[in-house]
mmCIF file of C-alpha atoms in Angstrom:
data_model
loop_
_atom_site.group_PDB
_atom_site.id
_atom_site.type_symbol
_atom_site.label_atom_id
_atom_site.label_comp_id
_atom_site.label_asym_id
_atom_site.label_seq_id
_atom_site.Cartn_x
_atom_site.Cartn_y
_atom_site.Cartn_z
ATOM 1 C CA UNK A 240 18.926 -33.548 -20.789
ATOM 2 C CA UNK A 241 17.306 -35.768 -18.396
ATOM 3 C CA UNK A 242 14.986 -33.894 -16.338
ATOM 4 C CA UNK A 243 13.529 -35.948 -13.559
ATOM 5 C CA UNK A 244 9.592 -35.896 -13.498
ATOM 6 C CA UNK A 245 9.056 -34.367 -9.809
ATOM 7 C CA UNK A 246 11.766 -31.500 -11.242
ATOM 8 C CA UNK A 247 9.414 -30.799 -14.183
ATOM 9 C CA UNK A 248 6.231 -30.558 -12.093
ATOM 10 C CA UNK A 249 8.294 -28.155 -9.782
ATOM 11 C CA UNK A 250 9.698 -26.035 -12.693
ATOM 12 C CA UNK A 251 5.768 -25.598 -14.014
ATOM 13 C CA UNK A 252 4.533 -24.902 -10.549
ATOM 14 C CA UNK A 253 7.275 -22.171 -9.979
ATOM 15 C CA UNK A 254 6.240 -20.822 -13.485
ATOM 16 C CA UNK A 255 2.494 -20.942 -12.828
ATOM 17 C CA UNK A 256 3.241 -18.926 -9.671
ATOM 18 C CA UNK A 257 5.546 -15.845 -11.130
ATOM 19 C CA UNK A 258 2.661 -15.505 -13.735
ATOM 20 C CA UNK A 259 -0.102 -15.530 -11.066
ATOM 21 C CA UNK A 260 1.617 -13.141 -9.117
ATOM 22 C CA UNK A 261 2.313 -10.955 -12.365
ATOM 23 C CA UNK A 262 -1.449 -11.279 -13.193
ATOM 24 C CA UNK A 263 -2.677 -10.232 -9.428
ATOM 25 C CA UNK A 264 -0.420 -6.920 -9.701
ATOM 26 C CA UNK A 265 -2.488 -6.402 -13.094
ATOM 27 C CA UNK A 266 -5.680 -7.364 -12.237
ATOM 28 C CA UNK A 267 -5.129 -4.731 -9.454
ATOM 29 C CA UNK A 268 -4.034 -2.253 -11.402
ATOM 30 C CA UNK A 269 -6.677 -2.356 -14.043
ATOM 31 C CA UNK A 270 -9.870 -3.992 -12.402
ATOM 32 C CA UNK A 271 -9.838 -2.856 -9.102
ATOM 33 C CA UNK A 272 -7.983 0.375 -10.109
ATOM 34 C CA UNK A 273 -5.216 0.751 -7.505
ATOM 35 C CA UNK A 274 -2.781 3.344 -8.244
ATOM 36 C CA UNK A 275 0.241 4.522 -7.018
ATOM 37 C CA UNK A 276 1.254 7.499 -5.060
ATOM 38 C CA UNK A 277 2.150 10.215 -7.774
ATOM 39 C CA UNK A 278 4.537 13.052 -8.032
ATOM 40 C CA UNK A 279 1.880 14.571 -10.506
ATOM 41 C CA UNK A 280 1.801 17.586 -7.571
ATOM 42 C CA UNK A 281 4.601 18.964 -9.223
ATOM 43 C CA UNK A 282 6.909 20.946 -7.120
ATOM 44 C CA UNK A 283 6.732 24.059 -4.659
ATOM 45 C CA UNK A 284 9.154 26.208 -2.992
ATOM 46 C CA UNK A 285 9.459 24.828 0.131
ATOM 47 C CA UNK A 286 10.801 28.021 2.244
ATOM 48 C CA UNK A 287 8.180 30.051 1.260
ATOM 49 C CA UNK A 288 4.995 27.817 1.447
ATOM 50 C CA UNK A 289 3.097 30.853 2.644
ATOM 51 C CA UNK A 290 3.419 32.709 -0.672
ATOM 52 C CA UNK A 291 2.052 29.465 -2.173
ATOM 53 C CA UNK A 292 -1.676 29.549 -3.883
ATOM 54 C CA UNK A 293 -2.193 26.043 -3.007
ATOM 55 C CA UNK A 294 -0.701 26.020 0.261
ATOM 56 C CA UNK A 295 -0.605 29.241 1.737
ATOM 57 C CA UNK A 296 -3.861 28.138 3.531
ATOM 58 C CA UNK A 297 -3.836 24.582 4.100
ATOM 59 C CA UNK A 298 -7.611 23.586 3.579
ATOM 60 C CA UNK A 299 -10.512 21.074 1.823
ATOM 61 C CA UNK A 300 -11.776 22.612 -1.297
ATOM 62 C CA UNK A 301 -14.588 21.549 -3.328
ATOM 63 C CA UNK A 302 -13.751 20.918 -7.303
ATOM 64 C CA UNK A 303 -16.711 18.987 -8.427
ATOM 65 C CA UNK A 304 -19.563 17.084 -7.254
ATOM 66 C CA UNK A 305 -18.458 14.753 -4.739
ATOM 67 C CA UNK A 306 -14.904 15.717 -5.614
ATOM 68 C CA UNK A 307 -12.633 17.365 -3.409
ATOM 69 C CA UNK A 308 -8.778 18.422 -3.118
ATOM 70 C CA UNK A 309 -7.144 18.759 0.357
ATOM 71 C CA UNK A 310 -3.959 20.827 0.651
ATOM 72 C CA UNK A 311 -2.341 19.495 3.554
ATOM 73 C CA UNK A 312 1.164 20.564 4.894
ATOM 74 C CA UNK A 313 2.971 18.409 7.344
ATOM 75 C CA UNK A 314 5.630 20.136 9.234
ATOM 76 C CA UNK A 315 7.437 19.417 12.696
ATOM 77 C CA UNK A 316 5.357 18.339 14.383
ATOM 78 C CA UNK A 317 1.770 18.975 13.404
ATOM 79 C CA UNK A 318 -0.691 18.401 10.018
ATOM 80 C CA UNK A 319 -1.993 21.069 8.801
ATOM 81 C CA UNK A 320 -5.548 21.512 8.559
ATOM 82 C CA UNK A 321 -5.992 19.628 11.771
ATOM 83 C CA UNK A 322 -8.389 17.661 11.506
ATOM 84 C CA UNK A 323 -8.874 17.489 8.111
ATOM 85 C CA UNK A 324 -12.289 17.439 7.334
ATOM 86 C CA UNK A 325 -13.959 15.856 4.291
ATOM 87 C CA UNK A 326 -17.532 14.536 3.380
ATOM 88 C CA UNK A 327 -18.853 10.919 3.100
ATOM 89 C CA UNK A 328 -19.281 9.277 -0.080
ATOM 90 C CA UNK A 329 -16.648 11.408 -1.854
ATOM 91 C CA UNK A 330 -13.272 11.240 -3.932
ATOM 92 C CA UNK A 331 -10.335 13.308 -2.289
ATOM 93 C CA UNK A 332 -7.299 14.095 -3.758
ATOM 94 C CA UNK A 333 -4.647 15.089 -1.235
ATOM 95 C CA UNK A 334 -1.664 17.357 -1.892
ATOM 96 C CA UNK A 335 0.768 17.278 0.652
ATOM 97 C CA UNK A 336 4.207 18.756 1.055
ATOM 98 C CA UNK A 337 6.352 19.971 4.186
ATOM 99 C CA UNK A 338 8.379 22.871 4.761
ATOM 100 C CA UNK A 339 10.898 21.283 6.656
ATOM 101 C CA UNK A 340 12.160 18.132 6.409
ATOM 102 C CA UNK A 341 11.015 14.201 5.067
ATOM 103 C CA UNK A 342 7.254 13.632 6.531
ATOM 104 C CA UNK A 343 5.058 10.293 6.613
ATOM 105 C CA UNK A 344 1.434 10.624 5.413
ATOM 106 C CA UNK A 345 -0.603 7.750 6.809
ATOM 107 C CA UNK A 346 -4.454 7.305 7.307
ATOM 108 C CA UNK A 347 -3.825 4.824 10.120
ATOM 109 C CA UNK A 348 -4.803 1.306 8.843
ATOM 110 C CA UNK A 349 -5.346 2.215 5.932
ATOM 111 C CA UNK A 350 -3.574 1.676 2.080
ATOM 112 C CA UNK A 351 -3.466 5.789 1.865
ATOM 113 C CA UNK A 352 0.361 6.061 3.127
ATOM 114 C CA UNK A 353 3.013 8.566 1.236
ATOM 115 C CA UNK A 354 6.027 10.351 2.002
ATOM 116 C CA UNK A 355 6.244 13.658 2.059
ATOM 117 C CA UNK A 356 9.158 15.575 0.798
ATOM 118 C CA UNK A 357 10.010 19.256 1.085
ATOM 119 C CA UNK A 358 9.670 20.922 -2.172
ATOM 120 C CA UNK A 359 7.478 18.064 -3.592
ATOM 121 C CA UNK A 360 3.874 17.965 -3.524
ATOM 122 C CA UNK A 361 2.622 13.889 -2.895
ATOM 123 C CA UNK A 362 -0.539 13.897 -4.654
ATOM 124 C CA UNK A 363 -2.918 10.816 -3.464
ATOM 125 C CA UNK A 364 -6.350 10.275 -4.322
ATOM 126 C CA UNK A 365 -8.650 8.085 -2.078
ATOM 127 C CA UNK A 366 -12.401 7.348 -2.004
ATOM 128 C CA UNK A 367 -14.400 8.055 1.444
ATOM 129 C CA UNK A 368 -17.827 6.052 1.788
ATOM 130 C CA UNK A 369 -18.703 5.609 5.466
ATOM 131 C CA UNK A 370 -18.801 8.664 8.118
ATOM 132 C CA UNK A 371 -16.182 8.264 10.798
ATOM 133 C CA UNK A 372 -12.794 9.149 11.762
ATOM 134 C CA UNK A 373 -9.186 8.222 10.688
ATOM 135 C CA UNK A 374 -6.040 8.740 12.669
ATOM 136 C CA UNK A 375 -3.309 10.257 10.587
ATOM 137 C CA UNK A 376 0.555 9.602 11.665
ATOM 138 C CA UNK A 377 3.949 10.520 10.346
ATOM 139 C CA UNK A 378 6.008 7.495 9.960
ATOM 140 C CA UNK A 379 9.179 8.752 9.000
ATOM 141 C CA UNK A 380 11.492 10.037 11.740
ATOM 142 C CA UNK A 381 11.413 13.839 11.738
ATOM 143 C CA UNK A 382 12.777 14.897 14.708
ATOM 144 C CA UNK A 383 12.960 15.122 18.471
ATOM 145 C CA UNK A 384 8.696 15.227 18.358
ATOM 146 C CA UNK A 385 8.383 12.681 15.829
ATOM 147 C CA UNK A 386 6.353 10.539 18.267
ATOM 148 C CA UNK A 387 3.689 13.081 18.915
ATOM 149 C CA UNK A 388 3.009 13.836 15.047
ATOM 150 C CA UNK A 389 -0.502 13.146 14.315
ATOM 151 C CA UNK A 390 -3.643 14.341 13.216
ATOM 152 C CA UNK A 391 -6.966 12.953 12.070
ATOM 153 C CA UNK A 392 -9.083 13.024 9.062
ATOM 154 C CA UNK A 393 -12.831 13.317 10.050
ATOM 155 C CA UNK A 394 -15.434 11.723 7.668
ATOM 156 C CA UNK A 395 -18.635 13.737 7.884
ATOM 157 C CA UNK A 396 -22.202 13.046 6.706
ATOM 158 C CA UNK A 397 -22.734 14.713 3.474
ATOM 159 C CA UNK A 398 -25.213 17.147 4.698
ATOM 160 C CA UNK A 399 -23.130 18.067 7.967
ATOM 161 C CA UNK A 400 -20.127 18.788 5.784
ATOM 162 C CA UNK A 401 -18.923 22.808 5.889
ATOM 163 C CA UNK A 402 -15.846 23.745 3.740
ATOM 164 C CA UNK A 403 -13.008 24.912 6.129
ATOM 165 C CA UNK A 404 -9.437 25.625 6.405
ATOM 166 C CA UNK A 405 -7.058 26.141 9.069
ATOM 167 C CA UNK A 406 -8.996 26.790 12.312
ATOM 168 C CA UNK B 88 32.399 -55.091 10.340
ATOM 169 C CA UNK B 89 33.458 -56.585 7.373
ATOM 170 C CA UNK B 90 29.679 -57.558 6.722
ATOM 171 C CA UNK B 91 28.661 -56.803 3.180
ATOM 172 C CA UNK B 92 26.020 -54.036 2.676
ATOM 173 C CA UNK B 93 23.005 -54.366 0.769
ATOM 174 C CA UNK B 94 23.564 -52.259 -2.346
ATOM 175 C CA UNK B 95 20.567 -51.683 -4.611
ATOM 176 C CA UNK B 96 20.988 -49.467 -7.565
ATOM 177 C CA UNK B 97 18.313 -47.421 -9.243
ATOM 178 C CA UNK B 98 18.053 -45.371 -11.900
ATOM 179 C CA UNK B 99 17.342 -41.890 -12.477
ATOM 180 C CA UNK B 100 13.445 -42.583 -12.948
ATOM 181 C CA UNK B 101 13.105 -44.827 -10.367
ATOM 182 C CA UNK B 102 14.280 -42.309 -7.642
ATOM 183 C CA UNK B 103 11.005 -40.800 -6.381
ATOM 184 C CA UNK B 104 11.266 -38.991 -3.124
ATOM 185 C CA UNK B 105 7.768 -38.702 -2.415
ATOM 186 C CA UNK B 106 8.026 -37.145 0.933
ATOM 187 C CA UNK B 107 10.270 -34.341 -0.205
ATOM 188 C CA UNK B 108 7.527 -33.888 -3.034
ATOM 189 C CA UNK B 109 4.713 -33.903 -0.243
ATOM 190 C CA UNK B 110 6.739 -31.402 1.800
ATOM 191 C CA UNK B 111 7.350 -29.208 -1.090
ATOM 192 C CA UNK B 112 3.498 -29.696 -2.131
ATOM 193 C CA UNK B 113 2.980 -28.359 1.224
ATOM 194 C CA UNK B 114 4.874 -24.983 1.534
ATOM 195 C CA UNK B 115 3.357 -24.672 -1.975
ATOM 196 C CA UNK B 116 0.099 -24.468 -0.645
ATOM 197 C CA UNK B 117 0.860 -22.370 2.153
ATOM 198 C CA UNK B 118 2.244 -19.759 0.042
ATOM 199 C CA UNK B 119 -0.628 -19.677 -1.967
ATOM 200 C CA UNK B 120 -2.487 -19.225 0.946
ATOM 201 C CA UNK B 121 -0.745 -16.217 1.970
ATOM 202 C CA UNK B 122 -0.638 -14.802 -1.156
ATOM 203 C CA UNK B 123 -4.327 -14.616 -1.834
ATOM 204 C CA UNK B 124 -4.903 -13.653 1.818
ATOM 205 C CA UNK B 125 -2.022 -10.836 1.564
ATOM 206 C CA UNK B 126 -3.503 -9.337 -1.705
ATOM 207 C CA UNK B 127 -6.884 -9.888 -1.595
ATOM 208 C CA UNK B 128 -7.876 -9.789 1.774
ATOM 209 C CA UNK B 129 -5.291 -7.616 3.631
ATOM 210 C CA UNK B 130 -4.563 -5.065 0.713
ATOM 211 C CA UNK B 131 -7.752 -4.894 -1.598
ATOM 212 C CA UNK B 132 -9.610 -5.301 1.283
ATOM 213 C CA UNK B 133 -8.431 -2.417 3.396
ATOM 214 C CA UNK B 134 -10.258 0.407 2.998
ATOM 215 C CA UNK B 135 -9.273 3.722 1.414
ATOM 216 C CA UNK B 136 -7.108 2.122 -1.541
ATOM 217 C CA UNK B 137 -5.139 4.779 -3.398
ATOM 218 C CA UNK B 138 -7.175 5.306 -6.852
#
């Protein structure tokens, strides 16, 4: 078979491109440590969240030095707790679930972006460095009030942080 | 009409569409730039990456 030189160049470049794409993603997953949203949170009884040990009281709780767990309920049309208050320079694992319909959980303008499914616990871990405030949005259409469904994540300086739940 | 056209036959390896090569080269470079920008700047540079 006689393949034109230009075609050989193109085939080679295309193969390198694919190899490049794959190694970029591999680099992100290994060296940078980018992870997937996981379902390790397991399942819950969506119609009895108030009896669930994790979700009866939506809250942020300290589980280690600079490690926190946030139990969040996304429901029509609010997030609980609101605001979700976390300290700066911390690693926070969010456990999010819904008692009614599918919601979205997006810390606006960041890569922390997940779906919230009734009966399932969405688990995602992020690191907060600087104090500040992020918006929190539902980005899955969840009913007539979907467009009003928002919350916030407040990152407080470590010395000002006090643990709290629903207020 | 009726005039004889000049026909030049060239072989497989003499056919060198340089313009096409250049155009595809430009597309390729755009692709590379967009890839680097999208992954390393927009994605990894975005705070609060899931870890």
